[in-house]
Structures are given as structure tokens and as C-alpha cells.
Short mmCIF file of C-alpha atoms in Angstrom, two decimals:
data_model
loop_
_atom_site.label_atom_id
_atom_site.label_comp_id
_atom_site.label_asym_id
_atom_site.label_seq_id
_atom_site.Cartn_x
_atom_site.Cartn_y
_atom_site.Cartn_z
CA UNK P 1 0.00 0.00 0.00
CA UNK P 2 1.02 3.45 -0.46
CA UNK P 3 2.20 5.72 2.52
CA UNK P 4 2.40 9.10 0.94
CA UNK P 5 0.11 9.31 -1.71
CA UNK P 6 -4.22 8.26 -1.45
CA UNK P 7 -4.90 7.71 -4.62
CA UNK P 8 -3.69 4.67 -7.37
CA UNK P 9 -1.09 1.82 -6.43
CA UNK P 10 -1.17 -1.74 -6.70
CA UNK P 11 -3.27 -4.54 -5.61
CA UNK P 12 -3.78 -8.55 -5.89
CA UNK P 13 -6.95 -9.61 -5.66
CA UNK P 14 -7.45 -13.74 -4.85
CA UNK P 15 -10.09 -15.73 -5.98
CA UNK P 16 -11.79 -17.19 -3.25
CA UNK P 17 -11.53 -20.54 -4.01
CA UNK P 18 -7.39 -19.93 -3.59
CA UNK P 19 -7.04 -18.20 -0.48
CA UNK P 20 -5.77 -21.17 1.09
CA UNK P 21 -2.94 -21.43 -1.64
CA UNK P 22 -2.23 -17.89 -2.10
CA UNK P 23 0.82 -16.16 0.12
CA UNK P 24 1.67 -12.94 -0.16
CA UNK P 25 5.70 -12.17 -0.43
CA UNK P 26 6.67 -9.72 1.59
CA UNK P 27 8.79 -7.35 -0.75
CA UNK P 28 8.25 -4.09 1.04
CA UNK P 29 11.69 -3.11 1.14
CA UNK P 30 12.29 -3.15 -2.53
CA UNK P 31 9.73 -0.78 -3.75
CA UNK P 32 9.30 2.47 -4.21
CA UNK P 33 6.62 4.88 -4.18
CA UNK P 34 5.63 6.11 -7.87
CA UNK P 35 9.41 4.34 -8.71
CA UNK P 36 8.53 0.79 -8.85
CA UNK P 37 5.53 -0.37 -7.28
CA UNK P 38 5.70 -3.98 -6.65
CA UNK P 39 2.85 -6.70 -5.16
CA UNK P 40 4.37 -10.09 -4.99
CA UNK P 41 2.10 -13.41 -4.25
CA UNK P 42 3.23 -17.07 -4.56
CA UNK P 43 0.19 -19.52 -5.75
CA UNK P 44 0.61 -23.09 -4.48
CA UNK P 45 -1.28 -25.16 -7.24
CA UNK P 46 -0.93 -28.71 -6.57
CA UNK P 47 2.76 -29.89 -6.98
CA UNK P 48 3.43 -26.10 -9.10
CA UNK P 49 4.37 -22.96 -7.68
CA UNK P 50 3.36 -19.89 -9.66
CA UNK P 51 4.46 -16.30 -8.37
CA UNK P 52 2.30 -13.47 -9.35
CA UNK P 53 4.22 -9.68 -9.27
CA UNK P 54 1.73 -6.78 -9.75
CA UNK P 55 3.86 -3.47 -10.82
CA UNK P 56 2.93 0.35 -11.18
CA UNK P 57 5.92 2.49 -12.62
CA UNK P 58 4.84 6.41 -12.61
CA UNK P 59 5.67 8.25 -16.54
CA UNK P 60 7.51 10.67 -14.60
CA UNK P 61 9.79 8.25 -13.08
CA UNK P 62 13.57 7.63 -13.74
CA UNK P 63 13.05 4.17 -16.07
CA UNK P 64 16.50 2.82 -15.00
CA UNK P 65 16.11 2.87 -11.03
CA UNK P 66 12.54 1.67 -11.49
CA UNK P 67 14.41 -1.26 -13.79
CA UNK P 68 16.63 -1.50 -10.81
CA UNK P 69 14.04 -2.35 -8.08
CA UNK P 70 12.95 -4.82 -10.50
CA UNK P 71 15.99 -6.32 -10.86
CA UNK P 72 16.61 -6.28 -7.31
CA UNK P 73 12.91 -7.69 -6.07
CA UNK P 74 13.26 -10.66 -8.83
CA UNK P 75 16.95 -11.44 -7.72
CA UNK P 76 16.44 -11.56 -4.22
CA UNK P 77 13.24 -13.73 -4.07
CA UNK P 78 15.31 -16.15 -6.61
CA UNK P 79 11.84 -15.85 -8.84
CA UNK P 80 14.32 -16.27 -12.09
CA UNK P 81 13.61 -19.61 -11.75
CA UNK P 82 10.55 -19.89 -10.49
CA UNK P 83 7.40 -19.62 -12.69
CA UNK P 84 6.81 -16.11 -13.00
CA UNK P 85 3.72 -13.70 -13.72
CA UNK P 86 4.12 -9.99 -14.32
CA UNK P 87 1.57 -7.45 -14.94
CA UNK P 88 0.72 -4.00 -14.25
CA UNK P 89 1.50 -0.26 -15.58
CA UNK P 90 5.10 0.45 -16.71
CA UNK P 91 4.28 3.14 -18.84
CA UNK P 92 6.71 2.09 -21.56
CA UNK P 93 5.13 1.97 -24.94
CA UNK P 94 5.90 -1.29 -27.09
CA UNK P 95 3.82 -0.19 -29.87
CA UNK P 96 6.71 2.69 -29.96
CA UNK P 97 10.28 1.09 -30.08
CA UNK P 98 12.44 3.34 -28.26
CA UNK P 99 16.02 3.41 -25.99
CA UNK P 100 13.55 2.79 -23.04
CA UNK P 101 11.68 0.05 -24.42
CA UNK P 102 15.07 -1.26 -25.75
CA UNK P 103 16.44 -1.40 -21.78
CA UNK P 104 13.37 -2.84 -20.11
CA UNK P 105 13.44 -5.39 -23.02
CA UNK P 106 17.20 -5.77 -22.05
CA UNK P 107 16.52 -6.27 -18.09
CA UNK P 108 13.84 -8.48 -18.94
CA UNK P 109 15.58 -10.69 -21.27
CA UNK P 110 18.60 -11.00 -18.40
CA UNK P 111 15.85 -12.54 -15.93
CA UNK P 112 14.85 -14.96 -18.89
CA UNK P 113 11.71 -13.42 -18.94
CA UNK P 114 9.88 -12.03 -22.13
CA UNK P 115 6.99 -8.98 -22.69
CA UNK P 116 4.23 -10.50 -24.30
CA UNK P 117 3.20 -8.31 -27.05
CA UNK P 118 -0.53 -6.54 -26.34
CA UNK P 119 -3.17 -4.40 -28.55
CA UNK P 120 -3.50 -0.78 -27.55
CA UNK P 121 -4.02 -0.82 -23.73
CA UNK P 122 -4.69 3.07 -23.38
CA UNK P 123 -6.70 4.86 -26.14
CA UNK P 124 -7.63 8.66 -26.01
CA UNK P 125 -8.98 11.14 -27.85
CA UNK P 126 -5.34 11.80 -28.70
CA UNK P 127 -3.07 9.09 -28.15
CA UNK P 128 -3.17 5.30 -28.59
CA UNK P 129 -0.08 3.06 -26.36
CA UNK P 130 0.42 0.05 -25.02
CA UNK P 131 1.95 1.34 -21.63
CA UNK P 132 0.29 -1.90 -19.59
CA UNK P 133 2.32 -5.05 -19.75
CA UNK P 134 2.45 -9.18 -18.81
CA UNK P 135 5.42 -10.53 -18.35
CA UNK P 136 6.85 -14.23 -18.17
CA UNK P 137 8.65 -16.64 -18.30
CA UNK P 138 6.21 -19.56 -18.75
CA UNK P 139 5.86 -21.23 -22.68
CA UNK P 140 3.08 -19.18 -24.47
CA UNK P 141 1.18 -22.23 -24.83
CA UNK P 142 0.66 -22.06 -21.19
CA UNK P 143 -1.08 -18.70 -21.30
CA UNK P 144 -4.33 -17.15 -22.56
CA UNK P 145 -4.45 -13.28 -22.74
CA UNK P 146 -7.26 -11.65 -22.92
CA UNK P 147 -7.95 -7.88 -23.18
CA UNK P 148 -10.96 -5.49 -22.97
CA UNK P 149 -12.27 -2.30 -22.44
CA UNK P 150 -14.00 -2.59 -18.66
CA UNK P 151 -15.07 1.29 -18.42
CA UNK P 152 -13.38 1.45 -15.07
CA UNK P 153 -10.41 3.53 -16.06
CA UNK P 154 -8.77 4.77 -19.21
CA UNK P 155 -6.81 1.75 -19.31
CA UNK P 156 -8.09 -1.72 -20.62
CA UNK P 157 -8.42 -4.45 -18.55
CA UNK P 158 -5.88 -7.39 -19.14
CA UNK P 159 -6.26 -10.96 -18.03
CA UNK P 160 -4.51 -13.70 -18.22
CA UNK P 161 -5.22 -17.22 -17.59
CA UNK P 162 -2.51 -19.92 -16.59
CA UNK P 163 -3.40 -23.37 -17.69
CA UNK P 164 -2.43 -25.65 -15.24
CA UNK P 165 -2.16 -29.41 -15.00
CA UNK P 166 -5.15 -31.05 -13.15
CA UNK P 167 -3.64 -33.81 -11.24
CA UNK P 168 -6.03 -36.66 -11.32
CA UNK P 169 -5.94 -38.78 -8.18
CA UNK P 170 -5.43 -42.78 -8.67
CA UNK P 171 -8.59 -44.33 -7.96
CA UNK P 172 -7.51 -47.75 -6.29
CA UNK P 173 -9.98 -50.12 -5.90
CA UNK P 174 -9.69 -53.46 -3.60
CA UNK P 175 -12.14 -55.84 -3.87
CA UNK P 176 -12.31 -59.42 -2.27
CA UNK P 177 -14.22 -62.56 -3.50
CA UNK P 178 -16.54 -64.36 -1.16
CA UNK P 179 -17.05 -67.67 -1.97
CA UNK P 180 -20.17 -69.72 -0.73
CA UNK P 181 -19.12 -72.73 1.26
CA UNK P 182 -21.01 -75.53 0.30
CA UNK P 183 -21.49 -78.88 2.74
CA UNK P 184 -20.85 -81.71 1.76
CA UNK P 185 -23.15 -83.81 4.26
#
């Protein structure tokens, strides 16, 4: 949560059904206001362990010490080899290549981890960017994205579904054979 400023931030919200399996990383430290605003939760999902980052980088920001905190927040928690979810508002347009975009595609690509390209994410009367990004470094085939205007902001709404194994439990059945005695008298 934010300690200076009301308004904006970042949150995780957890599906009810996953509270149980659902920690949140303590990562405090890292972040920093309107810098590099950083959520971190680890999913338990059967025998797979999924962490989840939520990020909020401010325009105005210096892009290298927000890149930095980053760094720093994915080093620490060792999440380069963990399976790895990142999403949130960097404010760097890919739909613009650019030095910046060319150094967060840099620190990204040192953590093995890719951008996944998106449509527009921010449309105006003036402007049209892709300043909202996901992040991974799970196969593609393992992800559905899905974006759409929600009319809650002037950003769209991205979401992103992780398809996960179902583990299917043996079913072991024992069974025993009574046979009828029969006499003989």
C-alpha cells in the first residue's frame, strides 16, 4: 500500500476458491513509491508454484532505477527460476520502439523473462499506447491473454489465464471374493 500518496497503487486480488494457496511475499523493502511499485504473491497449485508480481511504474519516473528495483525484487526472491507472472502499468510503450523500451526489453531478457506483445491498452482522444504489460517466463502455450475495455479507467483491462495441470488422483480399488461354502453332508 502506499504511505504518501491516497490515490492509485497496486493490488492482488485472490479468488476465493485460492485463499488457502495464495501467500503474499513480503517485498516491502524493494519498492518504491511512484518508482517501482511492486505486489508479490506465490500460488501453491498442486505440486506447481506460480508467483504473481503486480507493478505500477509512474511516466515521470527515472526508467533505470525503477528497472533496478525490479531487478533487485526478482533477484532476491530467486523468482528467475521460479514460474513467474508480471503485470501491471510500466508506462513504456511497445507499440513505440524506443532506448527505453530497448532497456526494459534488455533487463527483462537477463531474468529470462519475455513482454508479451498486447493491442492498444490506453486509447484517447489523442493518443493510442500500449503502456500496460504481462510478463513471463512460462511457454506461451501455457497462457491465454485476454484484453478489454472494462469502463473502469482509461486503461483496458488485461487478463490472463494460466493453464495448469489437473492432477487426477489414482482411484484404487480393492475388492475381495466371497465364496459360498457348500457342505458336503
Amino acid at each position: 500500500f502506499r504511505e504518501t500518496h491516497k490515490t492509485g497503487g497496486v493490488a492482488i486480488y485472490v479468488e476465493e476458491t485460492l485463499k488457502r494457496s495464495a501467500f503474499n511475499v513480503p517485498i516491502r523493502q524493494y519498492r518504491q513509491e511512484l518508482v517501482c511499485e511492486i505486489a508479490l504473491v506465490k500460488v501453491m497449485l498442486d505440486n506447481t508454484c506460480i508467483y504473481i508480481m503486480g507493478t505500477y511504474r509512474s511516466p515521470s519516473s527515472n526508467l533505470d532505477k525503477s528497472l533496478d528495483i525490479l531487478s533487485k525484487t526478482i533477484e532476491i526472491n530467486k523468482l528467475e527460476n521460479s514460474n513467474l507472472l508480471i503485470m501491471g502499468d510500466i508506462n513504456v510503450d511497445i507499440l513505440k520502439p524506443d532506448r527505453r523500451s530497448a532497456k526494459l526489453q534488455e533487463t527483462l531478457a537477463s531474468h529470462n523473462i519475455q513482454r508479451l506483445e498486447l493491442p492498444p491498452t490506453r486509447v484517447t482522444s489523442n493518443t493510442i499506447s500500449s503502456i500496460d504489460w504481462i510478463c513471463t517466463n512460462l511457454r506461451s502455450e501455457e497462457l491465454t491473454v485476454t484484453v478489454y475495455n472494462s469502463g473502469l479507467s482509461d486503461h483496458t483491462a488485461q487478463v490472463c489465464t494460466i493453464k495448469t495441470e489437473q492432477v487426477i488422483e489414482n482411484f484404487t480399488s480393492t475388492y475381495r471374493t466371497f465364496r459360498q461354502k457348500t457342505s458336503l453332508n
